[in-house]
């Protein structure tokens, strides 16, 4: 493309949308024109991109005329409705929602792990769930070197993953607590659910809706997305995966405690650390003597995935624990999305 791409950001006013704008501004993507799309509520607002003030527009089917690249993060139903229209208009869409992730025609991509899948795209590429991305970033080099039998993960997920409104609500709850007033909740844990509970000074073991088997949909996503990315089969039993997802009163940065077993019983923590340190996008922060370990406050604003607390289960050979933290709005969302777009440009796939 000689003078750059016409790019649209769908959901530009949201928590992820703001990061999509700033990540795109720093990306290796020549932008001819940027269109900022949201709902009618935000039409007319202005946001800045590369020092330019741009006006947010209401999203309609006509919004996608002459658009080459769409970065979408406005919720699953909005992607369902508009991305097929954008593809028809000739755009390539990188979708941060769960709308198309399990479609066998749609590559589910973490560039450091399965970039080659991008070649298979038919107009839509899905960005995995934030919790899946940071876990698979750390598991992929271990899987390739030592094989993986089983993964058991518990997450500690920041409120920003539930959107800007939930984030604002948690800060209000904290203020209510400091004022000695009762905390109120209308969004957390899940917008539109029957019951709401305060997240501030609390833990909520519910992210997304419940499935019939008692798992939440977030847990389901972690299980099946991991299999689709590592094994190319969302239902494979080659790696057993189970998850417990918990919302914690942290603003930015998901934590994950991951217990896993490898096929190669000779693998040691030294081997694991070595493979992890060579993985692009991973930073090992693991020095108990110096109290060095990943934390949400230190990972926030960074593109990397941080891994520490790497330990062998001394009672089970071939089993290990590790602790993973990444900024859920960057590697978990906007940065992975923009990184996919950079790869599409570099590989001439737009
Ligand atoms: P708006 O600000 O106009 O509501 P978050 O993930 O932080 O909740 O943000 C959701 C994003 O999706 C916002 O930019 C929001 O815009 C946008 N959005 C929500 N509903 C629609 C819709 N029906 N059409 C287009 N964008 C939408």
mmCIF file of C-alpha atoms and ligand atoms in Angstrom:
data_model
loop_
_atom_site.group_PDB
_atom_site.id
_atom_site.type_symbol
_atom_site.label_atom_id
_atom_site.label_comp_id
_atom_site.label_asym_id
_atom_site.label_seq_id
_atom_site.Cartn_x
_atom_site.Cartn_y
_atom_site.Cartn_z
ATOM 1 C CA UNK A 1 0.000 0.000 0.000
ATOM 2 C CA UNK A 2 1.803 3.125 -1.250
ATOM 3 C CA UNK A 3 0.451 5.855 1.014
ATOM 4 C CA UNK A 4 -0.869 3.886 3.910
ATOM 5 C CA UNK A 5 -4.011 2.192 5.112
ATOM 6 C CA UNK A 6 -7.462 3.471 5.985
ATOM 7 C CA UNK A 7 -7.927 2.159 9.502
ATOM 8 C CA UNK A 8 -11.062 2.054 11.681
ATOM 9 C CA UNK A 9 -11.096 1.445 15.438
ATOM 10 C CA UNK A 10 -14.444 0.016 16.520
ATOM 11 C CA UNK A 11 -15.073 0.743 20.201
ATOM 12 C CA UNK A 12 -12.595 3.646 20.243
ATOM 13 C CA UNK A 13 -14.001 5.196 23.443
ATOM 14 C CA UNK A 14 -13.638 2.043 25.583
ATOM 15 C CA UNK A 15 -10.899 0.895 27.951
ATOM 16 C CA UNK A 16 -9.267 -1.210 25.212
ATOM 17 C CA UNK A 17 -10.143 1.349 22.498
ATOM 18 C CA UNK A 18 -7.979 4.025 24.139
ATOM 19 C CA UNK A 19 -5.019 1.635 24.128
ATOM 20 C CA UNK A 20 -5.718 0.638 20.506
ATOM 21 C CA UNK A 21 -5.343 4.312 19.542
ATOM 22 C CA UNK A 22 -2.044 4.746 21.401
ATOM 23 C CA UNK A 23 -0.593 1.371 20.304
ATOM 24 C CA UNK A 24 -1.517 2.121 16.678
ATOM 25 C CA UNK A 25 0.220 5.507 16.936
ATOM 26 C CA UNK A 26 3.475 3.706 17.850
ATOM 27 C CA UNK A 27 3.067 0.814 15.404
ATOM 28 C CA UNK A 28 4.878 0.009 12.183
ATOM 29 C CA UNK A 29 1.675 0.571 10.243
ATOM 30 C CA UNK A 30 1.379 3.464 7.793
ATOM 31 C CA UNK A 31 -1.999 5.070 8.561
ATOM 32 C CA UNK A 32 -3.515 7.210 5.810
ATOM 33 C CA UNK A 33 -6.759 7.875 7.640
ATOM 34 C CA UNK A 34 -8.046 6.806 11.035
ATOM 35 C CA UNK A 35 -11.773 6.546 11.737
ATOM 36 C CA UNK A 36 -12.875 6.318 15.366
ATOM 37 C CA UNK A 37 -16.140 4.425 15.785
ATOM 38 C CA UNK A 38 -18.333 3.885 18.857
ATOM 39 C CA UNK A 39 -22.029 3.965 19.709
ATOM 40 C CA UNK A 40 -24.379 6.886 19.138
ATOM 41 C CA UNK A 41 -23.723 7.939 22.758
ATOM 42 C CA UNK A 42 -20.151 8.982 21.942
ATOM 43 C CA UNK A 43 -20.700 10.476 18.484
ATOM 44 C CA UNK A 44 -19.112 13.946 18.355
ATOM 45 C CA UNK A 45 -16.565 13.342 21.166
ATOM 46 C CA UNK A 46 -12.975 14.045 20.161
ATOM 47 C CA UNK A 47 -9.927 11.877 20.866
ATOM 48 C CA UNK A 48 -6.327 12.489 19.872
ATOM 49 C CA UNK A 49 -4.184 10.322 17.606
ATOM 50 C CA UNK A 50 -0.589 11.365 16.919
ATOM 51 C CA UNK A 51 -1.395 14.888 18.107
ATOM 52 C CA UNK A 52 -4.397 15.129 15.775
ATOM 53 C CA UNK A 53 -7.923 15.648 17.188
ATOM 54 C CA UNK A 54 -10.341 13.145 15.637
ATOM 55 C CA UNK A 55 -14.131 13.104 16.035
ATOM 56 C CA UNK A 56 -15.790 9.868 17.132
ATOM 57 C CA UNK A 57 -18.543 8.667 14.790
ATOM 58 C CA UNK A 58 -21.556 6.451 15.371
ATOM 59 C CA UNK A 59 -20.999 2.999 13.837
ATOM 60 C CA UNK A 60 -23.262 2.199 10.877
ATOM 61 C CA UNK A 61 -22.865 -0.239 7.980
ATOM 62 C CA UNK A 62 -21.681 2.702 5.855
ATOM 63 C CA UNK A 63 -18.769 3.336 8.269
ATOM 64 C CA UNK A 64 -16.676 0.611 6.602
ATOM 65 C CA UNK A 65 -16.603 1.944 3.021
ATOM 66 C CA UNK A 66 -12.971 2.146 1.795
ATOM 67 C CA UNK A 67 -11.613 0.830 5.107
ATOM 68 C CA UNK A 68 -8.596 -1.500 4.760
ATOM 69 C CA UNK A 69 -8.093 -2.505 8.395
ATOM 70 C CA UNK A 70 -10.523 -2.697 11.330
ATOM 71 C CA UNK A 71 -9.385 -3.090 14.947
ATOM 72 C CA UNK A 72 -12.483 -4.073 16.908
ATOM 73 C CA UNK A 73 -13.193 -4.022 20.651
ATOM 74 C CA UNK A 74 -16.817 -2.960 21.132
ATOM 75 C CA UNK A 75 -18.274 -6.244 22.403
ATOM 76 C CA UNK A 76 -19.178 -9.545 20.746
ATOM 77 C CA UNK A 77 -22.586 -8.565 19.362
ATOM 78 C CA UNK A 78 -21.175 -5.402 17.759
ATOM 79 C CA UNK A 79 -18.424 -7.454 16.062
ATOM 80 C CA UNK A 80 -21.020 -10.064 14.943
ATOM 81 C CA UNK A 81 -23.065 -7.328 13.349
ATOM 82 C CA UNK A 82 -20.411 -5.172 11.697
ATOM 83 C CA UNK A 83 -17.315 -7.243 10.885
ATOM 84 C CA UNK A 84 -18.946 -9.307 8.110
ATOM 85 C CA UNK A 85 -20.011 -5.990 6.541
ATOM 86 C CA UNK A 86 -16.449 -4.651 6.823
ATOM 87 C CA UNK A 87 -15.057 -7.843 5.247
ATOM 88 C CA UNK A 88 -17.541 -7.474 2.380
ATOM 89 C CA UNK A 89 -16.203 -3.984 1.832
ATOM 90 C CA UNK A 90 -12.721 -5.467 1.501
ATOM 91 C CA UNK A 91 -11.358 -4.770 4.991
ATOM 92 C CA UNK A 92 -9.273 -7.130 7.114
ATOM 93 C CA UNK A 93 -10.524 -7.167 10.733
ATOM 94 C CA UNK A 94 -8.601 -7.971 13.892
ATOM 95 C CA UNK A 95 -11.264 -8.691 16.494
ATOM 96 C CA UNK A 96 -10.624 -8.456 20.215
ATOM 97 C CA UNK A 97 -14.037 -9.913 21.148
ATOM 98 C CA UNK A 98 -14.966 -13.583 21.525
ATOM 99 C CA UNK A 99 -17.460 -13.427 18.607
ATOM 100 C CA UNK A 100 -15.409 -15.397 16.055
ATOM 101 C CA UNK A 101 -12.670 -17.065 18.144
ATOM 102 C CA UNK A 102 -14.039 -20.590 17.834
ATOM 103 C CA UNK A 103 -14.909 -20.340 14.130
ATOM 104 C CA UNK A 104 -12.642 -22.909 12.421
ATOM 105 C CA UNK A 105 -12.171 -20.449 9.530
ATOM 106 C CA UNK A 106 -10.855 -17.754 11.865
ATOM 107 C CA UNK A 107 -7.227 -17.859 13.037
ATOM 108 C CA UNK A 108 -6.790 -17.243 16.780
ATOM 109 C CA UNK A 109 -3.379 -15.668 17.022
ATOM 110 C CA UNK A 110 -0.638 -14.702 19.445
ATOM 111 C CA UNK A 111 2.101 -13.562 17.043
ATOM 112 C CA UNK A 112 4.987 -14.969 19.140
ATOM 113 C CA UNK A 113 3.239 -18.366 19.269
ATOM 114 C CA UNK A 114 1.358 -19.050 16.022
ATOM 115 C CA UNK A 115 1.961 -16.191 13.591
ATOM 116 C CA UNK A 116 1.918 -18.623 10.640
ATOM 117 C CA UNK A 117 -1.844 -19.076 11.127
ATOM 118 C CA UNK A 118 -2.379 -15.525 9.828
ATOM 119 C CA UNK A 119 -1.915 -16.803 6.258
ATOM 120 C CA UNK A 120 -5.159 -18.798 6.618
ATOM 121 C CA UNK A 121 -7.350 -15.750 7.224
ATOM 122 C CA UNK A 122 -10.554 -14.984 5.322
ATOM 123 C CA UNK A 123 -10.895 -11.383 6.475
ATOM 124 C CA UNK A 124 -11.225 -11.868 10.238
ATOM 125 C CA UNK A 125 -8.455 -12.699 12.715
ATOM 126 C CA UNK A 126 -9.394 -13.218 16.362
ATOM 127 C CA UNK A 127 -7.392 -11.924 19.295
ATOM 128 C CA UNK A 128 -7.542 -14.458 22.150
ATOM 129 C CA UNK A 129 -8.961 -13.707 25.600
ATOM 130 C CA UNK A 130 -6.631 -11.625 27.796
ATOM 131 C CA UNK A 131 -6.093 -14.432 30.324
ATOM 132 C CA UNK A 132 -5.424 -16.984 27.598
ATOM 133 C CA UNK A 133 -2.815 -14.793 25.883
ATOM 134 C CA UNK A 134 -0.526 -14.329 28.884
ATOM 135 C CA UNK A 135 -0.814 -17.980 29.931
ATOM 136 C CA UNK A 136 -0.116 -19.364 26.456
ATOM 137 C CA UNK A 137 2.811 -16.929 26.006
ATOM 138 C CA UNK A 138 4.478 -18.698 28.945
ATOM 139 C CA UNK A 139 3.260 -22.228 28.203
ATOM 140 C CA UNK A 140 4.187 -22.280 24.487
ATOM 141 C CA UNK A 141 7.990 -22.502 24.898
ATOM 142 C CA UNK A 142 7.536 -25.104 27.647
ATOM 143 C CA UNK A 143 5.143 -27.128 25.483
ATOM 144 C CA UNK A 144 7.526 -27.055 22.515
ATOM 145 C CA UNK A 145 10.560 -28.058 24.581
ATOM 146 C CA UNK A 146 9.139 -30.563 27.063
ATOM 147 C CA UNK A 147 5.553 -31.425 26.019
ATOM 148 C CA UNK A 148 2.554 -30.587 28.217
ATOM 149 C CA UNK A 149 0.217 -33.088 29.872
ATOM 150 C CA UNK A 150 -1.965 -30.936 32.087
ATOM 151 C CA UNK A 151 -2.522 -27.295 33.041
ATOM 152 C CA UNK A 152 -4.397 -26.084 36.139
ATOM 153 C CA UNK A 153 -4.777 -22.306 36.308
ATOM 154 C CA UNK A 154 -6.262 -19.877 38.826
ATOM 155 C CA UNK A 155 -6.526 -16.281 37.658
ATOM 156 C CA UNK A 156 -6.477 -12.976 39.542
ATOM 157 C CA UNK A 157 -8.034 -10.641 36.985
ATOM 158 C CA UNK A 158 -8.053 -6.844 37.056
ATOM 159 C CA UNK A 159 -11.289 -4.859 36.814
ATOM 160 C CA UNK A 160 -10.233 -3.025 33.626
ATOM 161 C CA UNK A 161 -10.909 -6.285 31.768
ATOM 162 C CA UNK A 162 -14.598 -5.779 32.554
ATOM 163 C CA UNK A 163 -14.597 -2.418 30.751
ATOM 164 C CA UNK A 164 -14.333 1.242 31.645
ATOM 165 C CA UNK A 165 -17.709 1.394 33.420
ATOM 166 C CA UNK A 166 -16.810 -1.491 35.777
ATOM 167 C CA UNK A 167 -13.425 0.123 36.449
ATOM 168 C CA UNK A 168 -15.118 3.444 37.371
ATOM 169 C CA UNK A 169 -17.591 1.589 39.555
ATOM 170 C CA UNK A 170 -14.840 -0.139 41.558
ATOM 171 C CA UNK A 171 -13.151 3.220 42.241
ATOM 172 C CA UNK A 172 -16.512 4.580 43.464
ATOM 173 C CA UNK A 173 -16.906 1.533 45.731
ATOM 174 C CA UNK A 174 -13.452 2.185 47.187
ATOM 175 C CA UNK A 175 -14.400 5.815 47.817
ATOM 176 C CA UNK A 176 -17.670 4.734 49.458
ATOM 177 C CA UNK A 177 -15.713 2.421 51.760
ATOM 178 C CA UNK A 178 -13.301 5.215 52.712
ATOM 179 C CA UNK A 179 -16.294 7.491 53.416
ATOM 180 C CA UNK A 180 -17.787 4.764 55.643
ATOM 181 C CA UNK A 181 -20.790 4.515 53.317
ATOM 182 C CA UNK A 182 -22.296 1.237 52.068
ATOM 183 C CA UNK A 183 -20.686 0.077 48.824
ATOM 184 C CA UNK A 184 -23.086 -0.137 45.870
ATOM 185 C CA UNK A 185 -22.776 -2.294 42.741
ATOM 186 C CA UNK A 186 -24.726 -2.185 39.471
ATOM 187 C CA UNK A 187 -22.134 -3.709 37.116
ATOM 188 C CA UNK A 188 -19.615 -5.941 38.912
ATOM 189 C CA UNK A 189 -19.087 -8.848 38.544
ATOM 190 C CA UNK A 190 -20.892 -8.972 35.163
ATOM 191 C CA UNK A 191 -22.910 -6.285 33.414
ATOM 192 C CA UNK A 192 -26.520 -7.383 32.935
ATOM 193 C CA UNK A 193 -26.349 -10.279 35.444
ATOM 194 C CA UNK A 194 -29.173 -10.866 37.958
ATOM 195 C CA UNK A 195 -27.013 -10.013 40.976
ATOM 196 C CA UNK A 196 -24.250 -7.487 41.534
ATOM 197 C CA UNK A 197 -21.651 -7.418 44.304
ATOM 198 C CA UNK A 198 -18.974 -4.870 45.186
ATOM 199 C CA UNK A 199 -15.513 -5.743 43.906
ATOM 200 C CA UNK A 200 -13.538 -3.243 46.004
ATOM 201 C CA UNK A 201 -11.964 -5.002 49.035
ATOM 202 C CA UNK A 202 -13.527 -8.229 47.757
ATOM 203 C CA UNK A 203 -12.921 -11.210 45.433
ATOM 204 C CA UNK A 204 -15.517 -12.346 42.897
ATOM 205 C CA UNK A 205 -15.100 -15.858 41.479
ATOM 206 C CA UNK A 206 -17.287 -15.046 38.479
ATOM 207 C CA UNK A 207 -16.073 -13.622 35.169
ATOM 208 C CA UNK A 208 -18.656 -13.718 32.365
ATOM 209 C CA UNK A 209 -21.811 -15.871 32.603
ATOM 210 C CA UNK A 210 -22.130 -19.388 34.058
ATOM 211 C CA UNK A 211 -22.299 -22.466 31.829
ATOM 212 C CA UNK A 212 -24.534 -25.449 32.709
ATOM 213 C CA UNK A 213 -21.521 -27.423 34.026
ATOM 214 C CA UNK A 214 -20.754 -24.798 36.697
ATOM 215 C CA UNK A 215 -17.779 -23.252 34.903
ATOM 216 C CA UNK A 216 -17.935 -19.606 33.862
ATOM 217 C CA UNK A 217 -17.644 -18.707 30.205
ATOM 218 C CA UNK A 218 -14.267 -17.061 30.934
ATOM 219 C CA UNK A 219 -13.008 -20.428 32.268
ATOM 220 C CA UNK A 220 -14.414 -22.167 29.164
ATOM 221 C CA UNK A 221 -12.572 -19.664 26.945
ATOM 222 C CA UNK A 222 -9.232 -20.295 28.683
ATOM 223 C CA UNK A 223 -9.610 -24.057 28.239
ATOM 224 C CA UNK A 224 -10.696 -24.129 24.607
ATOM 225 C CA UNK A 225 -8.660 -21.179 23.307
ATOM 226 C CA UNK A 226 -5.481 -22.702 24.768
ATOM 227 C CA UNK A 227 -6.173 -25.926 22.851
ATOM 228 C CA UNK A 228 -7.004 -24.087 19.616
ATOM 229 C CA UNK A 229 -3.788 -22.033 19.771
ATOM 230 C CA UNK A 230 -1.357 -24.781 20.842
ATOM 231 C CA UNK A 231 -2.980 -27.837 19.217
ATOM 232 C CA UNK A 232 -5.115 -26.370 16.425
ATOM 233 C CA UNK A 233 -8.133 -28.168 17.890
ATOM 234 C CA UNK A 234 -10.358 -26.467 20.471
ATOM 235 C CA UNK A 235 -11.561 -29.839 21.824
ATOM 236 C CA UNK A 236 -8.268 -31.747 21.805
ATOM 237 C CA UNK A 237 -7.583 -33.933 24.838
ATOM 238 C CA UNK A 238 -3.817 -33.973 24.176
ATOM 239 C CA UNK A 239 -3.373 -31.326 26.854
ATOM 240 C CA UNK A 240 -5.793 -31.357 29.793
ATOM 241 C CA UNK A 241 -6.722 -27.841 30.910
ATOM 242 C CA UNK A 242 -8.874 -26.600 33.783
ATOM 243 C CA UNK A 243 -9.360 -23.059 35.080
ATOM 244 C CA UNK A 244 -10.780 -20.981 37.935
ATOM 245 C CA UNK A 245 -11.159 -17.291 37.045
ATOM 246 C CA UNK A 246 -11.407 -14.685 39.798
ATOM 247 C CA UNK A 247 -11.949 -10.914 39.529
ATOM 248 C CA UNK A 248 -9.752 -9.064 42.023
ATOM 249 C CA UNK A 249 -9.760 -5.369 43.009
ATOM 250 C CA UNK A 250 -6.720 -4.516 40.880
ATOM 251 C CA UNK A 251 -6.990 -1.807 38.215
ATOM 252 C CA UNK A 252 -4.600 -3.070 35.543
ATOM 253 C CA UNK A 253 -2.737 -6.347 35.085
ATOM 254 C CA UNK A 254 -3.963 -9.911 35.413
ATOM 255 C CA UNK A 255 -2.094 -12.415 37.615
ATOM 256 C CA UNK A 256 -2.211 -16.183 37.048
ATOM 257 C CA UNK A 257 -1.044 -19.056 39.196
ATOM 258 C CA UNK A 258 -0.372 -21.920 36.792
ATOM 259 C CA UNK A 259 0.333 -25.524 37.819
ATOM 260 C CA UNK A 260 1.388 -27.777 34.941
ATOM 261 C CA UNK A 261 2.876 -31.174 34.185
ATOM 262 C CA UNK A 262 5.283 -31.854 31.316
ATOM 263 C CA UNK A 263 5.999 -35.058 29.398
ATOM 264 C CA UNK A 264 9.756 -34.851 29.836
ATOM 265 C CA UNK A 265 10.363 -35.962 33.420
ATOM 266 C CA UNK A 266 13.986 -34.795 33.201
ATOM 267 C CA UNK A 267 12.972 -31.130 32.826
ATOM 268 C CA UNK A 268 14.196 -28.901 35.659
ATOM 269 C CA UNK A 269 13.355 -25.363 36.741
ATOM 270 C CA UNK A 270 16.712 -24.301 35.250
ATOM 271 C CA UNK A 271 15.574 -25.676 31.858
ATOM 272 C CA UNK A 272 12.205 -23.950 32.170
ATOM 273 C CA UNK A 273 13.783 -20.613 33.081
ATOM 274 C CA UNK A 274 16.147 -20.901 30.136
ATOM 275 C CA UNK A 275 13.352 -21.610 27.618
ATOM 276 C CA UNK A 276 11.199 -18.829 29.071
ATOM 277 C CA UNK A 277 14.017 -16.269 28.916
ATOM 278 C CA UNK A 278 14.534 -17.004 25.220
ATOM 279 C CA UNK A 279 10.854 -16.520 24.375
ATOM 280 C CA UNK A 280 10.237 -13.166 22.632
ATOM 281 C CA UNK A 281 7.758 -11.088 24.640
ATOM 282 C CA UNK A 282 8.506 -12.864 27.946
ATOM 283 C CA UNK A 283 10.517 -11.347 30.764
ATOM 284 C CA UNK A 284 11.515 -13.685 33.590
ATOM 285 C CA UNK A 285 11.349 -11.914 36.973
ATOM 286 C CA UNK A 286 12.271 -14.648 39.378
ATOM 287 C CA UNK A 287 14.686 -14.012 42.213
ATOM 288 C CA UNK A 288 13.216 -14.922 45.596
ATOM 289 C CA UNK A 289 16.343 -13.720 47.450
ATOM 290 C CA UNK A 290 15.807 -10.242 46.016
ATOM 291 C CA UNK A 291 12.001 -10.528 46.421
ATOM 292 C CA UNK A 292 11.748 -10.199 42.654
ATOM 293 C CA UNK A 293 8.482 -11.456 41.153
ATOM 294 C CA UNK A 294 5.887 -10.129 38.698
ATOM 295 C CA UNK A 295 3.263 -7.697 40.029
ATOM 296 C CA UNK A 296 0.323 -5.937 38.356
ATOM 297 C CA UNK A 297 1.619 -2.494 39.402
ATOM 298 C CA UNK A 298 4.991 -3.065 37.719
ATOM 299 C CA UNK A 299 3.558 -4.797 34.610
ATOM 300 C CA UNK A 300 0.916 -2.110 33.940
ATOM 301 C CA UNK A 301 1.726 -0.032 30.870
ATOM 302 C CA UNK A 302 4.224 -2.628 29.534
ATOM 303 C CA UNK A 303 3.859 -4.846 26.488
ATOM 304 C CA UNK A 304 5.729 -7.840 27.942
ATOM 305 C CA UNK A 305 4.432 -10.886 29.807
ATOM 306 C CA UNK A 306 6.248 -11.395 33.132
ATOM 307 C CA UNK A 307 6.925 -14.821 34.661
ATOM 308 C CA UNK A 308 8.261 -15.673 38.096
ATOM 309 C CA UNK A 309 7.887 -17.942 41.152
ATOM 310 C CA UNK A 310 8.983 -20.868 38.950
ATOM 311 C CA UNK A 311 9.091 -23.901 41.236
ATOM 312 C CA UNK A 312 9.068 -27.676 40.936
ATOM 313 C CA UNK A 313 6.316 -29.589 42.741
ATOM 314 C CA UNK A 314 8.678 -31.577 44.961
ATOM 315 C CA UNK A 315 6.111 -34.328 45.438
ATOM 316 C CA UNK A 316 5.320 -34.842 41.733
ATOM 317 C CA UNK A 317 8.151 -35.270 39.211
ATOM 318 C CA UNK A 318 7.532 -33.308 35.998
ATOM 319 C CA UNK A 319 5.101 -30.910 37.715
ATOM 320 C CA UNK A 320 5.723 -27.185 38.229
ATOM 321 C CA UNK A 321 4.201 -23.925 39.418
ATOM 322 C CA UNK A 322 4.658 -20.472 37.935
ATOM 323 C CA UNK A 323 3.149 -17.003 38.340
ATOM 324 C CA UNK A 324 2.383 -14.899 35.264
ATOM 325 C CA UNK A 325 1.441 -11.206 35.063
ATOM 326 C CA UNK A 326 0.702 -9.022 32.025
ATOM 327 C CA UNK A 327 -1.137 -5.772 31.341
ATOM 328 C CA UNK A 328 -4.552 -7.109 30.305
ATOM 329 C CA UNK A 329 -5.293 -4.047 28.151
ATOM 330 C CA UNK A 330 -1.934 -4.268 26.301
ATOM 331 C CA UNK A 331 -0.595 -7.817 25.720
ATOM 332 C CA UNK A 332 -4.030 -9.104 26.738
ATOM 333 C CA UNK A 333 -5.828 -6.889 24.238
ATOM 334 C CA UNK A 334 -4.684 -3.761 22.362
ATOM 335 C CA UNK A 335 -0.990 -4.596 21.921
ATOM 336 C CA UNK A 336 -1.661 -8.165 20.756
ATOM 337 C CA UNK A 337 -4.291 -6.795 18.322
ATOM 338 C CA UNK A 338 -1.963 -4.122 16.916
ATOM 339 C CA UNK A 339 0.932 -6.608 16.850
ATOM 340 C CA UNK A 340 -1.253 -8.920 14.698
ATOM 341 C CA UNK A 341 -1.977 -5.970 12.411
ATOM 342 C CA UNK A 342 1.763 -5.186 12.156
ATOM 343 C CA UNK A 343 2.403 -8.818 11.146
ATOM 344 C CA UNK A 344 -0.393 -8.648 8.545
ATOM 345 C CA UNK A 345 1.245 -5.565 7.040
ATOM 346 C CA UNK A 346 4.726 -7.092 7.131
ATOM 347 C CA UNK A 347 3.517 -10.404 5.622
ATOM 348 C CA UNK A 348 1.458 -8.536 2.957
ATOM 349 C CA UNK A 349 -1.772 -10.163 4.162
ATOM 350 C CA UNK A 350 -3.992 -7.060 4.023
HETATM 351 P P1 LIG B 1 -19.628 4.031 23.762
HETATM 352 O O1 LIG B 1 -18.556 4.717 24.543
HETATM 353 O O2 LIG B 1 -20.249 4.969 22.755
HETATM 354 O O3 LIG B 1 -20.608 3.288 24.586
HETATM 355 P P2 LIG B 1 -15.652 -0.907 27.282
HETATM 356 O O4 LIG B 1 -15.061 -2.227 26.865
HETATM 357 O O5 LIG B 1 -14.678 -0.043 28.023
HETATM 358 O O6 LIG B 1 -16.949 -1.069 27.975
HETATM 359 O O7 LIG B 1 -15.965 -0.121 25.898
HETATM 360 C C1 LIG B 1 -16.891 -0.598 24.963
HETATM 361 C C2 LIG B 1 -16.709 0.148 23.634
HETATM 362 O O8 LIG B 1 -17.673 -0.349 22.702
HETATM 363 C C3 LIG B 1 -16.997 1.639 23.739
HETATM 364 O O9 LIG B 1 -16.184 2.332 22.822
HETATM 365 C C4 LIG B 1 -18.458 1.705 23.313
HETATM 366 O O10 LIG B 1 -18.859 2.955 22.815
HETATM 367 C C5 LIG B 1 -18.467 0.708 22.206
HETATM 368 N N1 LIG B 1 -19.829 0.244 21.890
HETATM 369 C C6 LIG B 1 -20.736 -0.266 22.737
HETATM 370 N N2 LIG B 1 -21.895 -0.544 22.086
HETATM 371 C C7 LIG B 1 -21.698 -0.209 20.787
HETATM 372 C C8 LIG B 1 -22.502 -0.270 19.591
HETATM 373 N N3 LIG B 1 -23.744 -0.743 19.606
HETATM 374 N N4 LIG B 1 -21.944 0.162 18.424
HETATM 375 C C9 LIG B 1 -20.682 0.624 18.407
HETATM 376 N N5 LIG B 1 -19.875 0.701 19.491
HETATM 377 C C10 LIG B 1 -20.375 0.295 20.650
#
